[in-house]
């Protein structure tokens, strides 16, 4: 998704300031002890790892060649052994000891650093999921789930990597550089200058690398996003791909995306090919210079060039070892920078998601409805879908709609596609709020009710049923988790689902969904009716399926819907003649307005839009008035435009 499209997500993402700082201030407190322990242990582990070369140098000078007294920095000489043999074993134990200390602290550091990183990420993941759930439908309308998933998944992983590795690697780098410099300077500052003369060059190379690699990292991140979107699209649209025989076209697109990713990765790697060997080479040069100068110094007994004083063989050995220690942590710099940049971008996206405000919020002191009669009233309701840029509706899709349903009544909505039937009913469960006017349930403006109590009293059976991965019983119980087995079976019976469920391999305990048995469309629908049956809402919203099922299934579904809607206030987007005919009131919608209302007979008599729609369905009218067809075409074109706009927003990442 490009940043220019101005969706709420991008707008809030761009507004996030100092994301990583915010991560620490919001999620650090309470977990900082892990971080502190990790950092301290890291410092000790690295410090201890510098001890062996130092002790080795001292041992060579005093024990093996016996030139100088046995002394260690920071240790009082009274504590040290006096005989050569004791000093030898003391050195051995010191070296072994520091290996053990390094190992123990590395362990402590690993445990603490991992705990910090993963505890923070657990909290971030849970929080961002929770925020994502409370976001308005408007957000999901123009947002691909793939992108939200990638925030919850990839971005969270990037942050984890940063907190886990990059943070500790930079501590390690700091300790190594400072520690080695201190040791070398305290041993022999002149030779230290010679050894460290390569350090500015190492830094110079690193800075060059970071500058050069940065735009390439950005390009690579974009192309990996692009590739993921492509893969995700092709997978979720696999049915379309197969039915249109466009496999090779999709392969081509994935190949392009993959090639772009390859190309951008290689651009990063090409720099790495120069950087890493360059670092090794500079370190090698530093080693060679130290070896030549130090060697000549010992060899001749006096410093070459302008160097003065003495250099012992032990010091020389320590120098050579230390020079080797420099490179590995320095070469990590590029990884640290990469992980830091990734984490910053990811953190921005995570907080961008969390910062999106929801429009559908509860009143300060929401009313909890206990007993609901089911009296519903739409009072001069206007509604338009929010424009992506400023949240203001571009045009009204519902205008001046007003009607009332008494408890237990059935109101049917009919009208051409795009007239606003689904939208109108979505307002009742507050998937969206009206721009103007009020929707009332039992006399309360639904915005005064707690969302939970509103939605608990309204059942929604949509055309597209969704079943979770789980057993049949779990799916029926979804939303009323406390229901016992008997209630589940009763609900299934009233939904005409009991028969087919008992025929499944494990009956009510059969796993369905992604990893289980597949159910037919009609069966899925009856399960979702059973779920609503169990919920036992006072108000029911039905979006009748248009897709054809066989007559027998249709009859079963119809029967179960009749049972479901009996004694409940029911709103139905009606496609079936039987439903329409039996409704207490029929509202005919066109372009968001109610153009006709009444019962079946009176509407037929009126001979308006309803009579025409009815006539087409019943096969009585072959020729529709030209004006009507024209309007239908225009509406279809508008719809196509909207879908095109959505499809555009589904196109690859460019940022
Ligand atoms: P119906 O249910 O009668 O077919 P809808 O309520 O689905 O009609 O659509 C009413 C109008 O609102 C149409 O013009 C449609 O294109 C538009 N619309 C529907 N859903 C959205 C959405 N999520 N975002 C923007 N416009 C939408």
XYZ file of N, CA and C in Angstrom, residues 489-579:
273
model
N -27.974 -29.025 20.925
C -28.701 -29.979 20.076
C -30.086 -29.434 19.722
N -30.748 -28.812 20.704
C -32.068 -28.230 20.426
C -31.976 -27.187 19.324
N -30.947 -26.325 19.440
C -30.784 -25.271 18.438
C -30.553 -25.896 17.071
N -29.716 -26.934 17.030
C -29.423 -27.584 15.755
C -30.688 -28.211 15.180
N -31.512 -28.777 16.075
C -32.753 -29.387 15.591
C -33.651 -28.327 14.971
N -33.813 -27.195 15.662
C -34.690 -26.169 15.087
C -34.102 -25.587 13.812
N -32.794 -25.713 13.643
C -32.184 -25.179 12.417
C -32.121 -26.244 11.332
N -32.785 -27.359 11.563
C -32.793 -28.463 10.587
C -31.380 -28.965 10.307
N -30.525 -28.898 11.339
C -29.140 -29.278 11.105
C -28.780 -30.572 11.826
N -29.643 -30.969 12.773
C -29.329 -32.126 13.606
C -29.054 -33.387 12.773
N -29.879 -33.583 11.764
C -29.762 -34.798 10.942
C -28.379 -34.932 10.318
N -27.964 -33.875 9.640
C -26.675 -34.017 8.946
C -25.508 -34.018 9.927
N -25.689 -33.338 11.056
C -24.592 -33.326 12.032
C -24.375 -34.729 12.576
N -25.476 -35.423 12.924
C -25.298 -36.766 13.490
C -24.722 -37.731 12.456
N -24.858 -37.385 11.184
C -24.293 -38.261 10.151
C -22.796 -38.004 9.935
N -22.266 -36.948 10.550
C -20.828 -36.649 10.403
C -20.021 -37.671 11.211
N -18.761 -37.862 10.871
C -17.953 -38.907 11.523
C -18.003 -38.864 13.060
N -17.842 -37.675 13.651
C -17.882 -37.602 15.114
C -19.063 -36.792 15.606
N -20.114 -36.741 14.818
C -21.302 -36.005 15.233
C -20.979 -34.569 15.588
N -21.437 -34.157 16.764
C -21.236 -32.768 17.182
C -19.771 -32.444 17.464
N -18.947 -33.504 17.612
C -17.536 -33.247 17.907
C -16.658 -33.312 16.661
N -17.309 -33.335 15.496
C -16.530 -33.352 14.258
C -15.860 -32.003 14.064
N -14.584 -32.072 13.737
C -13.857 -30.823 13.458
C -14.224 -30.324 12.076
N -14.545 -29.037 12.001
C -14.838 -28.474 10.679
C -13.916 -27.296 10.427
N -14.025 -26.757 9.245
C -13.202 -25.591 8.922
C -11.915 -26.026 8.258
N -10.938 -25.147 8.348
C -9.706 -25.348 7.588
C -9.096 -26.725 7.756
N -9.052 -27.172 9.015
C -8.362 -28.432 9.232
C -9.328 -29.587 9.468
N -10.557 -29.419 9.080
C -11.503 -30.498 9.335
C -12.386 -30.783 8.141
N -13.529 -31.399 8.460
C -14.484 -31.774 7.427
C -15.021 -30.515 6.730
N -15.205 -30.619 5.428
C -15.794 -29.496 4.702
C -17.304 -29.695 4.648
N -18.025 -28.593 4.829
C -19.484 -28.679 4.763
C -19.979 -27.953 3.518
N -21.148 -28.373 3.057
C -21.704 -27.687 1.883
C -22.230 -26.322 2.300
N -22.479 -25.465 1.325
C -22.973 -24.114 1.610
C -24.253 -24.151 2.432
N -25.166 -25.036 2.039
C -26.442 -25.135 2.733
C -26.257 -25.599 4.175
N -25.316 -26.531 4.366
C -25.059 -27.019 5.724
C -24.446 -25.928 6.589
N -23.513 -25.198 5.984
C -22.895 -24.098 6.731
C -23.941 -23.090 7.164
N -24.868 -22.832 6.244
C -25.875 -21.845 6.539
C -26.756 -22.293 7.698
N -27.073 -23.582 7.707
C -27.924 -24.070 8.783
C -27.185 -24.047 10.121
N -25.864 -24.266 10.079
C -25.094 -24.149 11.327
C -25.137 -22.723 11.838
N -25.043 -21.787 10.901
C -25.032 -20.404 11.369
C -26.420 -19.995 11.866
N -27.451 -20.622 11.299
C -28.803 -20.373 11.816
C -28.934 -20.976 13.217
N -28.361 -22.153 13.399
C -28.393 -22.794 14.724
C -27.689 -21.920 15.751
N -26.584 -21.325 15.335
C -25.828 -20.442 16.232
C -26.707 -19.269 16.680
N -27.431 -18.693 15.707
C -28.300 -17.567 16.041
C -29.470 -18.033 16.889
N -29.953 -19.232 16.595
C -31.048 -19.823 17.362
C -30.651 -19.911 18.837
N -29.412 -20.340 19.072
C -28.917 -20.509 20.433
C -28.748 -19.147 21.105
N -28.374 -18.182 20.306
C -28.192 -16.825 20.840
C -29.547 -16.273 21.304
N -30.612 -16.714 20.637
C -31.975 -16.349 20.984
C -32.178 -14.837 21.084
N -31.881 -14.100 20.022
C -32.015 -12.647 20.083
C -33.465 -12.230 19.886
N -33.794 -11.031 20.371
C -35.155 -10.539 20.203
C -35.350 -9.922 18.827
N -34.238 -9.477 18.236
C -34.305 -8.856 16.919
C -33.394 -9.642 15.986
N -33.870 -9.822 14.786
C -33.132 -10.665 13.863
C -32.908 -9.934 12.547
N -31.696 -10.040 12.021
C -31.414 -9.470 10.711
C -31.010 -10.617 9.792
N -31.734 -10.774 8.717
C -31.432 -11.875 7.798
C -31.069 -11.317 6.435
N -29.928 -11.751 5.943
C -29.586 -11.394 4.580
C -29.742 -12.685 3.786
N -30.865 -12.810 3.135
C -31.142 -14.071 2.442
C -30.117 -14.344 1.362
N -29.752 -15.611 1.270
C -28.777 -15.973 0.250
C -29.432 -15.918 -1.118
N -28.670 -15.388 -2.087
C -29.210 -15.370 -3.445
C -28.775 -16.612 -4.202
N -27.627 -17.153 -3.758
C -27.082 -18.277 -4.514
C -28.044 -19.455 -4.434
N -28.125 -20.124 -5.524
C -29.094 -21.199 -5.606
C -28.620 -22.423 -4.837
N -29.486 -22.975 -4.021
C -29.226 -24.291 -3.446
C -30.335 -25.192 -3.970
N -30.164 -26.495 -3.784
C -31.202 -27.360 -4.338
C -32.514 -27.145 -3.583
N -33.591 -27.520 -4.199
C -34.912 -27.213 -3.664
C -35.104 -27.770 -2.263
N -34.568 -28.973 -2.059
C -34.759 -29.603 -0.759
C -34.048 -28.805 0.332
N -32.794 -28.429 0.036
C -32.039 -27.630 0.999
C -32.726 -26.297 1.226
N -33.187 -25.717 0.151
C -33.860 -24.431 0.268
C -35.056 -24.548 1.197
N -35.751 -25.654 1.051
C -36.926 -25.849 1.889
C -36.508 -25.973 3.360
N -35.418 -26.711 3.583
C -34.939 -26.875 4.960
C -34.518 -25.531 5.552
N -33.785 -24.783 4.738
C -33.326 -23.482 5.221
C -34.512 -22.583 5.502
N -35.468 -22.610 4.587
C -36.642 -21.769 4.755
C -37.378 -22.134 6.035
N -37.515 -23.428 6.262
C -38.219 -23.869 7.478
C -37.485 -23.402 8.718
N -36.158 -23.535 8.682
C -35.419 -23.146 9.877
C -35.477 -21.635 10.080
N -35.473 -20.907 8.979
C -35.576 -19.443 9.111
C -36.934 -19.050 9.656
N -37.973 -19.780 9.217
C -39.308 -19.485 9.730
C -39.348 -19.708 11.233
N -38.768 -20.829 11.669
C -38.733 -21.097 13.114
C -37.981 -19.987 13.822
N -36.848 -19.603 13.200
C -35.998 -18.599 13.825
C -36.720 -17.256 13.956
N -37.444 -16.887 12.921
C -37.997 -15.534 12.942
C -39.337 -15.451 13.658
N -39.920 -16.594 13.961
C -41.198 -16.552 14.666
C -41.004 -15.824 15.994
N -41.905 -14.939 16.329
C -41.878 -14.190 17.598
C -40.684 -13.263 17.763
N -39.947 -13.010 16.723
C -38.878 -12.021 16.847
C -39.117 -10.923 15.826
N -38.670 -9.722 16.165
C -38.712 -8.668 15.174
C -37.673 -9.052 14.120
N -38.110 -9.168 12.889
C -37.189 -9.664 11.875
C -37.085 -8.697 10.700
N -35.842 -8.415 10.331
C -35.614 -7.622 9.125
C -34.952 -8.531 8.124
N -35.486 -8.558 6.956
C -34.906 -9.483 6.004
C -34.683 -8.808 4.661
N -33.484 -9.028 4.143
C -33.212 -8.589 2.780
C -33.689 -9.744 1.924
N -34.820 -9.501 1.303
C -35.543 -10.651 0.763
C -35.265 -10.886 -0.715
N -34.974 -12.124 -1.029
C -34.849 -12.511 -2.432
C -35.889 -13.556 -2.785
N -36.428 -14.182 -1.750
C -37.396 -15.237 -2.031
C -38.803 -14.672 -2.020
N -39.572 -15.126 -2.983
C -40.940 -14.626 -3.079
C -41.730 -14.964 -1.836
N -41.486 -16.165 -1.296
C -42.275 -16.574 -0.137
C -42.038 -15.634 1.040
N -40.782 -15.249 1.241
C -40.473 -14.339 2.345
C -41.184 -13.012 2.144
